[in-house]
CSV table of C-alpha atoms and ligand atoms in Angstrom, one decimal:
chain,number,residue,atom,x,y,z
E,1,MET,CA,285.0,300.7,52.6
E,2,LEU,CA,286.4,296.8,52.4
E,3,LYS,CA,288.5,295.8,55.5
E,4,ILE,CA,290.9,293.1,55.1
E,5,LEU,CA,293.7,291.6,57.4
E,6,PHE,CA,296.2,288.7,56.5
E,7,VAL,CA,297.6,286.8,59.4
E,8,CYS,CA,300.6,284.6,59.0
E,9,THR,CA,303.6,283.5,61.4
E,10,GLY,CA,306.1,286.4,61.8
E,11,ASN,CA,304.3,289.2,59.7
E,12,ILE,CA,307.6,289.7,57.6
E,13,CYS,CA,306.9,287.3,54.6
E,14,ARG,CA,303.8,286.1,53.3
E,15,SER,CA,301.2,288.2,54.9
E,16,PRO,CA,302.9,291.6,54.1
E,17,LEU,CA,303.4,290.6,50.6
E,18,ALA,CA,299.8,289.6,50.5
E,19,GLU,CA,298.7,293.2,52.1
E,20,GLY,CA,301.5,295.0,49.4
E,21,ILE,CA,300.0,293.0,46.4
E,22,LEU,CA,296.2,293.3,47.4
E,23,ARG,CA,296.4,297.0,48.3
E,24,ASP,CA,298.4,297.4,44.7
E,25,LYS,CA,295.2,295.7,42.9
E,26,LEU,CA,292.6,298.0,44.6
E,27,LEU,CA,294.2,300.6,44.5
E,28,ARG,CA,294.6,300.5,40.3
E,29,ALA,CA,290.6,298.9,40.4
E,30,ASN,CA,289.5,302.1,42.2
E,31,ILE,CA,288.0,300.4,45.4
E,32,GLN,CA,288.5,302.1,48.3
E,33,ALA,CA,289.9,299.4,50.9
E,34,ILE,CA,291.8,299.6,54.5
E,35,VAL,CA,294.4,296.2,54.0
E,36,ASP,CA,296.8,295.4,56.9
E,37,SER,CA,298.4,292.3,58.0
E,38,CYS,CA,299.8,290.9,61.3
E,39,GLY,CA,301.5,287.6,62.8
E,40,PHE,CA,301.4,285.3,65.7
E,41,GLU,CA,305.1,285.1,66.7
E,42,SER,CA,306.4,288.1,68.2
E,43,PHE,CA,310.3,287.2,67.1
E,44,HIS,CA,310.1,290.2,64.4
E,45,VAL,CA,307.5,292.6,66.0
E,46,GLY,CA,308.8,296.1,65.0
E,47,ASP,CA,311.0,294.6,62.1
E,48,LYS,CA,310.7,295.6,58.2
E,49,PRO,CA,309.8,292.8,56.3
E,50,ASP,CA,312.1,290.1,55.3
E,51,SER,CA,314.6,291.6,52.5
E,52,ARG,CA,313.6,288.8,50.2
E,53,ALA,CA,309.9,289.6,50.6
E,54,ILE,CA,311.1,293.3,50.0
E,55,ALA,CA,313.0,292.4,46.9
E,56,VAL,CA,310.4,290.1,44.8
E,57,SER,CA,308.0,292.6,45.3
E,58,LYS,CA,310.1,295.7,44.3
E,59,LYS,CA,310.7,293.9,41.2
E,60,ARG,CA,307.0,293.9,40.4
E,61,GLY,CA,306.8,297.9,41.5
E,62,ILE,CA,305.6,297.0,45.1
E,63,ASP,CA,307.2,298.7,48.0
E,64,ILE,CA,306.3,296.6,51.1
E,65,SER,CA,309.6,298.2,53.0
E,66,GLY,CA,307.0,300.5,55.3
E,67,HIS,CA,305.4,297.5,56.8
E,68,ARG,CA,306.3,296.6,60.6
E,69,ALA,CA,305.6,293.6,62.2
E,70,ARG,CA,303.0,293.6,64.4
E,71,LEU,CA,300.9,290.6,66.8
E,72,PHE,CA,297.1,290.0,65.9
E,73,ARG,CA,294.9,291.7,68.4
E,74,ASP,CA,291.6,290.5,69.5
E,75,ARG,CA,289.7,294.3,68.2
E,76,ASP,CA,291.3,293.3,65.0
E,77,PHE,CA,287.9,291.2,64.9
E,78,GLU,CA,285.8,294.3,64.9
E,79,GLU,CA,288.0,296.7,62.7
E,80,PHE,CA,288.3,293.9,59.6
E,81,ASP,CA,285.6,292.5,57.6
E,82,MET,CA,287.8,289.4,56.2
E,83,ILE,CA,290.6,287.9,58.1
E,84,PHE,CA,292.8,285.8,55.7
E,85,VAL,CA,295.3,283.3,57.4
E,86,MET,CA,297.9,281.6,55.0
E,87,ASP,CA,298.1,278.2,56.6
E,88,SER,CA,296.3,275.9,59.0
E,89,THR,CA,298.2,277.0,62.2
E,90,HIS,CA,297.3,280.7,62.0
E,91,HIS,CA,293.5,279.0,61.0
E,92,LYS,CA,293.8,277.4,64.5
E,93,ASN,CA,295.1,280.5,66.2
E,94,VAL,CA,292.9,283.0,65.0
E,95,MET,CA,289.9,280.6,65.5
E,96,LYS,CA,291.0,280.1,69.5
E,97,ARG,CA,290.8,283.9,69.7
E,98,SER,CA,287.4,284.4,68.1
E,99,ARG,CA,284.5,285.0,70.5
E,100,ASN,CA,281.8,284.4,68.6
E,101,SER,CA,280.5,283.0,65.5
E,102,ASP,CA,280.7,286.5,63.7
E,103,ASP,CA,284.4,286.6,64.4
E,104,GLN,CA,284.4,282.9,63.2
E,105,LEU,CA,282.6,284.2,59.9
E,106,LYS,CA,285.2,286.6,58.9
E,107,VAL,CA,288.2,283.9,59.1
E,108,ASP,CA,289.2,282.1,55.8
E,109,TYR,CA,292.4,280.4,54.3
E,110,PHE,CA,293.3,282.9,51.8
E,111,LEU,CA,294.0,280.4,48.8
E,112,ASN,CA,290.1,279.5,49.4
E,113,VAL,CA,289.5,282.5,47.1
E,114,LEU,CA,291.5,280.3,44.0
E,115,GLN,CA,290.6,276.7,45.5
E,116,PRO,CA,287.1,277.0,47.5
E,117,GLY,CA,286.8,275.1,50.5
E,118,GLN,CA,290.2,272.9,50.0
E,119,ASN,CA,291.7,275.0,52.9
E,120,LEU,CA,295.1,274.7,50.9
E,121,ASP,CA,298.5,276.5,52.8
E,122,VAL,CA,300.8,279.2,51.6
E,123,PRO,CA,304.1,277.5,52.2
E,124,ASP,CA,306.5,279.4,54.8
E,125,PRO,CA,309.1,280.6,52.6
E,126,TRP,CA,311.3,281.8,55.4
E,127,TYR,CA,313.9,278.9,55.6
E,128,HIS,CA,314.0,278.5,51.9
E,129,ASP,CA,315.5,280.8,49.3
E,130,LEU,CA,314.8,283.6,46.8
E,131,ASN,CA,312.9,281.2,44.6
E,132,ALA,CA,310.5,280.2,47.2
E,133,PHE,CA,309.9,283.6,47.9
E,134,GLU,CA,309.1,284.1,44.0
E,135,LYS,CA,306.4,281.1,44.2
E,136,VAL,CA,304.6,282.7,47.0
E,137,TYR,CA,304.7,285.9,45.3
E,138,ALA,CA,303.0,284.6,42.2
E,139,GLN,CA,300.3,282.2,44.4
E,140,LEU,CA,299.5,285.5,46.5
E,141,ASP,CA,299.4,287.5,43.3
E,142,GLU,CA,297.0,284.9,41.7
E,143,ALA,CA,295.0,285.0,44.9
E,144,CYS,CA,294.5,288.6,45.1
E,145,GLU,CA,293.9,289.0,41.1
E,146,ALA,CA,291.1,286.5,41.8
E,147,PHE,CA,289.6,288.2,45.2
E,148,VAL,CA,289.9,291.5,43.4
E,149,LYS,CA,287.6,290.5,40.5
E,150,ARG,CA,285.2,289.0,43.1
E,151,VAL,CA,284.7,292.3,44.7
E,152,THR,CA,284.3,294.1,41.5
E,153,LYS,CA,281.4,292.0,40.6
E,154,THR,CA,279.9,292.4,44.0
E,155,ILE,CA,280.3,296.5,43.6
K,201,LIG,P1,306.0,284.3,57.5
K,201,LIG,O1,307.2,284.0,57.6
K,201,LIG,O2,305.3,284.0,58.4
K,201,LIG,O3,305.3,284.3,56.4
K,201,LIG,O4,306.2,286.0,58.0
K,201,LIG,C1,308.4,283.6,58.7
K,201,LIG,C2,309.2,284.5,59.2
K,201,LIG,C3,309.5,284.2,60.6
K,201,LIG,C4,309.4,283.0,61.4
K,201,LIG,C5,308.6,282.1,60.7
K,201,LIG,C6,308.1,282.0,59.5
K,201,LIG,N1,310.0,282.9,62.5
K,201,LIG,O5,309.9,281.6,63.0
K,201,LIG,O6,310.9,283.4,63.2
C-alpha cells in the first residue's frame, strides 16, 4: 500500500489540502493508500484546517474539516514511502531530521511531480486572501492529478 505524507509549516493550509485532494483522487482511482499531513511549527497543533482551506475544498466536494494539525515526527520516516514538502523551508527541516540516505530518498518537493527537479514552492497562502487559497488549491489539484496518473502507470 502506498503511504504518502505531506509537510508544510502549520499543517492547517497547504498540507491538509494536498492530503484531502490526493486521498479523494486515489479513492476514485481505486488505489489503496494511506495519506497524511503534518507541520513543523507548533502554533496550530490540534487545530482544524484554516477555515479558508476548508471552504475552497468543500466547494469541490472534499471535506478536510476532520484533520487535526500535528508535528512531523521521526517515525514518519518509517511509516511513509514518500514525504512531499511544500517549500524549501520544509525541505531543509525534514532533511535535518533524516537519519540516513533511505530517509532522504523519500523526501521531495511536491511540485516536482509537475516540474521535475525545479524545487518550486507552493506559496504560503496563510497571510493572504481567499484568492490565494484558490490558487494553491489549483496548483495542488494539478500536482495530485499528475501524481495519480504516474502511480496508475506503475501498478
Ligand atoms: P501552512 O500555512 O503551512 O500552509 O499550514 C501556515 C499556517 C500557519 C502559519 C504559517 C503557515 N503560522 O505561522 O502560524
